[in-house]
PDB file of C-alpha atoms in Angstrom:
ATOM      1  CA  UNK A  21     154.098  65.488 172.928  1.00 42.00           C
ATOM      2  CA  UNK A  22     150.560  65.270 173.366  1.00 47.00           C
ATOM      3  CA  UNK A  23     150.561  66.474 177.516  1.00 48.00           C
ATOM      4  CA  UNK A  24     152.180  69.276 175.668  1.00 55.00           C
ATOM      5  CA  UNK A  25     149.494  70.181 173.304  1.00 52.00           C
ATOM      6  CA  UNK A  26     146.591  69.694 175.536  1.00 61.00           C
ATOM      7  CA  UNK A  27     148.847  72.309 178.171  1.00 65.00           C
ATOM      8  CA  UNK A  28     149.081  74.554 175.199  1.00 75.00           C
ATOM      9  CA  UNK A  29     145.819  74.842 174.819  1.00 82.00           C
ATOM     10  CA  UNK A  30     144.740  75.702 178.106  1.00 85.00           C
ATOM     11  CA  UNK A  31     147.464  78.573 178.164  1.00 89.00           C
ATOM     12  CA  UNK A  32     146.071  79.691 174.002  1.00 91.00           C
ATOM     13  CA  UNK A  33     142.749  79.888 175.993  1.00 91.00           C
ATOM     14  CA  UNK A  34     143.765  82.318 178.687  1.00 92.00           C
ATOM     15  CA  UNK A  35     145.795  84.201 176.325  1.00 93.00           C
ATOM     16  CA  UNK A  36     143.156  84.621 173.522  1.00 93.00           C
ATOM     17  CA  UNK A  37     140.594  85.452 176.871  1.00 93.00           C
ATOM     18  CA  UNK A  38     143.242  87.720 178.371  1.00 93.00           C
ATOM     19  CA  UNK A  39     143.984  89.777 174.554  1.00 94.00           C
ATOM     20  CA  UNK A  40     139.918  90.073 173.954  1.00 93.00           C
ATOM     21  CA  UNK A  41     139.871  91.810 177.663  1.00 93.00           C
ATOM     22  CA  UNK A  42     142.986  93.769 176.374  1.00 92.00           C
ATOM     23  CA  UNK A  43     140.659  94.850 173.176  1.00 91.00           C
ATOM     24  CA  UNK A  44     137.559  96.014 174.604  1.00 90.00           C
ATOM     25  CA  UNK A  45     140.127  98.407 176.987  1.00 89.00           C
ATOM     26  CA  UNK A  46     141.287  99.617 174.097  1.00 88.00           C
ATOM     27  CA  UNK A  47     138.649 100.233 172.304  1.00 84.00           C
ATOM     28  CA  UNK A  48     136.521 101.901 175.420  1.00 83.00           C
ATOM     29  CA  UNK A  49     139.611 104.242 175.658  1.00 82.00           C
ATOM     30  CA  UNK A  50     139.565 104.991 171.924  1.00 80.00           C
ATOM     31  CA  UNK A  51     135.661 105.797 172.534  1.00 77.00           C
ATOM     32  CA  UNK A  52     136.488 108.383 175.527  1.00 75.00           C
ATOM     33  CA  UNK A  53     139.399 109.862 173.876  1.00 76.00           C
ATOM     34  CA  UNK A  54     137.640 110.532 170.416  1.00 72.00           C
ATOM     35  CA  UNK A  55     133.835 110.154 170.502  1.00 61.00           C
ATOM     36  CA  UNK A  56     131.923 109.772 173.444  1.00 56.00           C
ATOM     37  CA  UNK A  57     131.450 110.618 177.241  1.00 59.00           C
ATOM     38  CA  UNK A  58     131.115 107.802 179.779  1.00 57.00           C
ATOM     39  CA  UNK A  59     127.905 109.198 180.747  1.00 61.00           C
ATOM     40  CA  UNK A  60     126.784 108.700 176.959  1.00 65.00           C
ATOM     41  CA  UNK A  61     124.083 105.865 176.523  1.00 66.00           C
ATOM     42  CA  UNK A  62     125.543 103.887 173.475  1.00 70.00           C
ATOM     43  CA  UNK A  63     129.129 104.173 175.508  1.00 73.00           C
ATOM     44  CA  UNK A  64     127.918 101.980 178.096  1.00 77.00           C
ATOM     45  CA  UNK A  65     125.546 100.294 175.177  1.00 79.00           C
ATOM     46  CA  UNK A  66     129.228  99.375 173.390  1.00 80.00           C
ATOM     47  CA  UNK A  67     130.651  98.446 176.732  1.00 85.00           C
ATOM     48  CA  UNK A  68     128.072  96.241 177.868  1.00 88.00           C
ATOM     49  CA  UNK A  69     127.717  94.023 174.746  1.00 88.00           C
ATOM     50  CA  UNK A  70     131.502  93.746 174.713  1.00 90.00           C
ATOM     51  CA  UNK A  71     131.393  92.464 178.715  1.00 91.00           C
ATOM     52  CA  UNK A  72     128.575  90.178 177.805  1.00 93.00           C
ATOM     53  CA  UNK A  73     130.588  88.667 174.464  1.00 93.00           C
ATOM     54  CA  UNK A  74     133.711  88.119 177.067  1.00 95.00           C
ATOM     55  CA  UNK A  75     131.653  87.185 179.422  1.00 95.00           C
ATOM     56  CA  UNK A  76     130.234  83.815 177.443  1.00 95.00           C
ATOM     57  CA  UNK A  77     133.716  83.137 176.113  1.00 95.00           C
ATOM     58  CA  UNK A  78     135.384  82.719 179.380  1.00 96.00           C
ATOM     59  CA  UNK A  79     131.844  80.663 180.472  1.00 95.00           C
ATOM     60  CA  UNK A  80     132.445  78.782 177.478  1.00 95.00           C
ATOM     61  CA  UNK A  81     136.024  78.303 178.802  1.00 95.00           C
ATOM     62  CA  UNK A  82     135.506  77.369 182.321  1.00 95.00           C
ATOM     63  CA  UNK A  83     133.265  74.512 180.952  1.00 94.00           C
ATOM     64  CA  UNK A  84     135.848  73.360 178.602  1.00 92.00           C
ATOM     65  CA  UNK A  85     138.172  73.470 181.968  1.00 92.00           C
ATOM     66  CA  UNK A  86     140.503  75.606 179.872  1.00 93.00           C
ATOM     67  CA  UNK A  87     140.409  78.258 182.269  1.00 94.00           C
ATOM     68  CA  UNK A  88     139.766  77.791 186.388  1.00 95.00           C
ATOM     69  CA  UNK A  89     136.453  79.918 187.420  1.00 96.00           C
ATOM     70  CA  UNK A  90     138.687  81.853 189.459  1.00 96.00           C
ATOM     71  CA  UNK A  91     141.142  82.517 186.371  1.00 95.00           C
ATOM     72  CA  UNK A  92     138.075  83.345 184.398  1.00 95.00           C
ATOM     73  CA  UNK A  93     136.415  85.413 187.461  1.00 95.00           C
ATOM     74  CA  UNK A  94     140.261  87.442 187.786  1.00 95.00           C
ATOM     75  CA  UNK A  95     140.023  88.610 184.207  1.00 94.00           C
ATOM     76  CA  UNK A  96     136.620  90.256 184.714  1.00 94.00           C
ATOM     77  CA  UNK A  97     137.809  91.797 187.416  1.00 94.00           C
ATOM     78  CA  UNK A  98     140.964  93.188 186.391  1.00 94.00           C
ATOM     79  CA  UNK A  99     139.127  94.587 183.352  1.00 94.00           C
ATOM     80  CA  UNK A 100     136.910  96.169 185.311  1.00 92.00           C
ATOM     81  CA  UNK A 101     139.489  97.488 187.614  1.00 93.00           C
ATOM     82  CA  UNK A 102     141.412  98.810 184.553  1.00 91.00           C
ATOM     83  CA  UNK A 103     138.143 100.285 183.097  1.00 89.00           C
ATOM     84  CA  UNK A 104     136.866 101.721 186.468  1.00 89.00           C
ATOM     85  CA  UNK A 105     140.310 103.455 186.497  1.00 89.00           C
ATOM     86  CA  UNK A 106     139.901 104.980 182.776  1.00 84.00           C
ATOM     87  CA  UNK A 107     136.483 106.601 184.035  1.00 81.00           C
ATOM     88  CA  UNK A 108     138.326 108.533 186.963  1.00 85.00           C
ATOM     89  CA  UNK A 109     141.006 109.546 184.635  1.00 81.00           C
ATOM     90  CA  UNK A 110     138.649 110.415 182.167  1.00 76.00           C
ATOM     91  CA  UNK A 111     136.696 112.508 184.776  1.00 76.00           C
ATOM     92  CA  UNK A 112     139.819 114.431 186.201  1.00 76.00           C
ATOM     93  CA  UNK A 113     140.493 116.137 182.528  1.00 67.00           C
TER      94      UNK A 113
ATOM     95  CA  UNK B   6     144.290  58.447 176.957  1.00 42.00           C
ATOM     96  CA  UNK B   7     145.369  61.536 176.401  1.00 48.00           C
ATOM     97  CA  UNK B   8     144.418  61.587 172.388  1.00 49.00           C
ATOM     98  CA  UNK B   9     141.037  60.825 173.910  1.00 55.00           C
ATOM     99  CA  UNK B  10     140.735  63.493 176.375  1.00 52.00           C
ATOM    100  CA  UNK B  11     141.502  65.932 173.732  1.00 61.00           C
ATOM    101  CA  UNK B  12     139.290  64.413 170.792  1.00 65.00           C
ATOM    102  CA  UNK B  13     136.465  64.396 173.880  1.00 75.00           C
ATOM    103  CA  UNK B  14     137.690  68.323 174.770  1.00 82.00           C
ATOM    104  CA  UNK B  15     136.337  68.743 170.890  1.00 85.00           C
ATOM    105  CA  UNK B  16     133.265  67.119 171.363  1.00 89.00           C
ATOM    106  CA  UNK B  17     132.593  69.036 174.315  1.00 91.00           C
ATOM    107  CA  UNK B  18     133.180  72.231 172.568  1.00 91.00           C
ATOM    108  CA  UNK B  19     130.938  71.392 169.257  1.00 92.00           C
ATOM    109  CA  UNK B  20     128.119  69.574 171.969  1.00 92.00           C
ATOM    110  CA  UNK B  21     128.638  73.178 174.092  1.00 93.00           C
ATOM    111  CA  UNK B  22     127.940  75.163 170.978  1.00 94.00           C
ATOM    112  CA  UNK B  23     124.697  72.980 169.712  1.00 93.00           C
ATOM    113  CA  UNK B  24     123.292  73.120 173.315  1.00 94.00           C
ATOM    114  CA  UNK B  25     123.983  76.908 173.231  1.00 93.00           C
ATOM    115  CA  UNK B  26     122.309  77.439 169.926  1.00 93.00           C
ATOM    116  CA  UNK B  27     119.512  75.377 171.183  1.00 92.00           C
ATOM    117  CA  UNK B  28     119.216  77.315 174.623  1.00 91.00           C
ATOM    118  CA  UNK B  29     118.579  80.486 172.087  1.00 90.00           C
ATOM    119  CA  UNK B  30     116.230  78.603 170.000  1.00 89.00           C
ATOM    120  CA  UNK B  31     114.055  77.837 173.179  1.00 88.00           C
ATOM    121  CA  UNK B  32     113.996  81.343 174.349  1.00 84.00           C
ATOM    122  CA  UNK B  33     113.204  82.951 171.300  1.00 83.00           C
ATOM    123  CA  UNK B  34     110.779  80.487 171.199  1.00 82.00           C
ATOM    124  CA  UNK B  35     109.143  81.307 175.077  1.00 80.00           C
ATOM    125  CA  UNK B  36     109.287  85.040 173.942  1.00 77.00           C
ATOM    126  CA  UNK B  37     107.341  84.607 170.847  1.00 75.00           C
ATOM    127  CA  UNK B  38     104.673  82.093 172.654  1.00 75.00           C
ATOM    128  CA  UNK B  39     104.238  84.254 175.575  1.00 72.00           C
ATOM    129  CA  UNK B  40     105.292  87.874 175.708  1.00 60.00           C
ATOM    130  CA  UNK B  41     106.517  89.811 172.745  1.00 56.00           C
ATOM    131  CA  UNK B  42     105.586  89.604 168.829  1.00 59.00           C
ATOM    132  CA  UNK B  43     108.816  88.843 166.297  1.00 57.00           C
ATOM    133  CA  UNK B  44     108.399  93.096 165.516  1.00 61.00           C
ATOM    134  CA  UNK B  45     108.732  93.623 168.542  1.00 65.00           C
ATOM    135  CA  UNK B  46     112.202  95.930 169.372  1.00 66.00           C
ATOM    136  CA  UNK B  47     112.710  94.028 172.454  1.00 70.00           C
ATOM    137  CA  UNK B  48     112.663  90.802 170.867  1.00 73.00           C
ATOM    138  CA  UNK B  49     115.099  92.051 168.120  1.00 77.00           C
ATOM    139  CA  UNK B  50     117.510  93.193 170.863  1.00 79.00           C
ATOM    140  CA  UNK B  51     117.886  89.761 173.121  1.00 80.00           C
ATOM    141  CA  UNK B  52     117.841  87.825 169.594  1.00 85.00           C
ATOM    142  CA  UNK B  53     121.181  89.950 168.424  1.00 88.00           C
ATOM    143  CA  UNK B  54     122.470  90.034 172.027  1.00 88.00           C
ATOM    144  CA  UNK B  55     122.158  86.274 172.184  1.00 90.00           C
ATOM    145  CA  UNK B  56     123.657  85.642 168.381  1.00 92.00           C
ATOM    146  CA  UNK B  57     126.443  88.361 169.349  1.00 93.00           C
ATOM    147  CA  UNK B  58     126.997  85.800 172.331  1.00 93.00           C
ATOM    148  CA  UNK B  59     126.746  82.650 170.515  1.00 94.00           C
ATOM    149  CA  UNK B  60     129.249  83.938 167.788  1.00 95.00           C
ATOM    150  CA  UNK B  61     131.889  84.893 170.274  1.00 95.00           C
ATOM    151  CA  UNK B  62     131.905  81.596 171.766  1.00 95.00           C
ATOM    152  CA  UNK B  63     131.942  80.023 168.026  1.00 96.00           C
ATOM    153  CA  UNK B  64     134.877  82.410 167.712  1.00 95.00           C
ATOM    154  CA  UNK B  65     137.166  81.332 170.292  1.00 95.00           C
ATOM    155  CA  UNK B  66     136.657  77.919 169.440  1.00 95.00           C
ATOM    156  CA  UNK B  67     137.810  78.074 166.061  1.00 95.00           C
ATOM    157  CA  UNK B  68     140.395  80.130 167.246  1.00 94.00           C
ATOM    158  CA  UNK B  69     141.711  77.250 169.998  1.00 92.00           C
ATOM    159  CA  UNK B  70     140.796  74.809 166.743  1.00 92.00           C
ATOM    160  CA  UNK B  71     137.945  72.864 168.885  1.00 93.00           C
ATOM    161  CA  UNK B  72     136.036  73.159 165.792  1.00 94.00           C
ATOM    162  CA  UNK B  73     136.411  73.844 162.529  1.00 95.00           C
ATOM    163  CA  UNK B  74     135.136  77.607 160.716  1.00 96.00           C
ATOM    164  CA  UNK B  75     132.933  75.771 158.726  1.00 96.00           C
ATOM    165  CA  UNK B  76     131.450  73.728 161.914  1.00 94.00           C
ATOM    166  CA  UNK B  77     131.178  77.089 163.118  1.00 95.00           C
ATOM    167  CA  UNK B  78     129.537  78.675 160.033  1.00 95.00           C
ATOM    168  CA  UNK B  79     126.632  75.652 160.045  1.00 95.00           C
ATOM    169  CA  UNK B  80     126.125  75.955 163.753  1.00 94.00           C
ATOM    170  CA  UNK B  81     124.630  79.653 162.850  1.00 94.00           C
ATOM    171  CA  UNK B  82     123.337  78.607 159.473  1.00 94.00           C
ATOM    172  CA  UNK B  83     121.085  76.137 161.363  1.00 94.00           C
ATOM    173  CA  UNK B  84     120.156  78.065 163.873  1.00 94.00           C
ATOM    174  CA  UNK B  85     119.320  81.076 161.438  1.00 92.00           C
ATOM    175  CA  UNK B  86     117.298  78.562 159.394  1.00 93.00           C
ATOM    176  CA  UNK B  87     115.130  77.481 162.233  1.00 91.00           C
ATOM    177  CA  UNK B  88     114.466  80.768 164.012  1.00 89.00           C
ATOM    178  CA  UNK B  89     113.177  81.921 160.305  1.00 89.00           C
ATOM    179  CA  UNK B  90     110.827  78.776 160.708  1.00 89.00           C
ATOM    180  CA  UNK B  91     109.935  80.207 163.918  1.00 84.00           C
ATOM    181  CA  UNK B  92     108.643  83.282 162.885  1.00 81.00           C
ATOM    182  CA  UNK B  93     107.037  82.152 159.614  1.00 85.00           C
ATOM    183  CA  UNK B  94     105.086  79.982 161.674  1.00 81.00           C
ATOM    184  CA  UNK B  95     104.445  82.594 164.156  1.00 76.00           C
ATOM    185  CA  UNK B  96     103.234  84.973 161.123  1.00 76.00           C
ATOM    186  CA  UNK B  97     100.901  82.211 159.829  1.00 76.00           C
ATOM    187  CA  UNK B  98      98.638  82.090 163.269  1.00 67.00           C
TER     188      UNK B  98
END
């Protein structure tokens, strides 16, 4: 029983990491498709105080060992993959 | 064992958050002996950026239950009440 919970809550950490990542996507393409350009200052304002509020979580994470550095590095990345290819989309329309 | 490596992982989290809160205290405390007065824009920003930072981490522990909301709630009451001592003594000189 208790392996189980302490497992569990390794895997509610990634997942709670891996939805926050999921939210600022949505929001930055809520911001492009309604309200601002990327090129707009408080666009990347929004998007780099949203990066920097993941960014401690998973920190806080990794020292917990919740998440593995590299699990915590991965999400970053993919986000900014995922972001990276919003901008291009954005800038083809 | 295992109860104790998860009681400890809560421990960790709350000791994580007080050293955090401390880190801020510290800094806030550097910027207002050395570089930048408490009306100072600059100081206003990296005082919200590291609260916005602090609260995210409270956050996701509550949300993983590591600690409780009300832990959570006293860790920035506390650290609210001393950074007010901060500038009133700051203001004084």
């Amino acid at each position: 029983m208790i392996p189980n919970v302490a497992e569990s809550n390794t895997e509610k950490a990634y997942a709670l990491l891996k939805a926050d990542a999921e939210k600022i996507l949505k929001l930055i393409k809520v911001q492009m498709d309604n309200l601002t350009m990327p090129q707009c200052p408080l666009y990347e304002e929004v998007l780099d105080t949203q990066m920097f509020g993941l960014s401690r979580e998973i920190d806080f994470a990794v020292r917990l060992n919740l998440v593995s550095e590299e699990e915590g590095k991965q999400l970053i990345d993919s986000l900014e993959r995922q972001l990276n290819l919003l901008h291009e989309a954005a800038q083809r329309t």
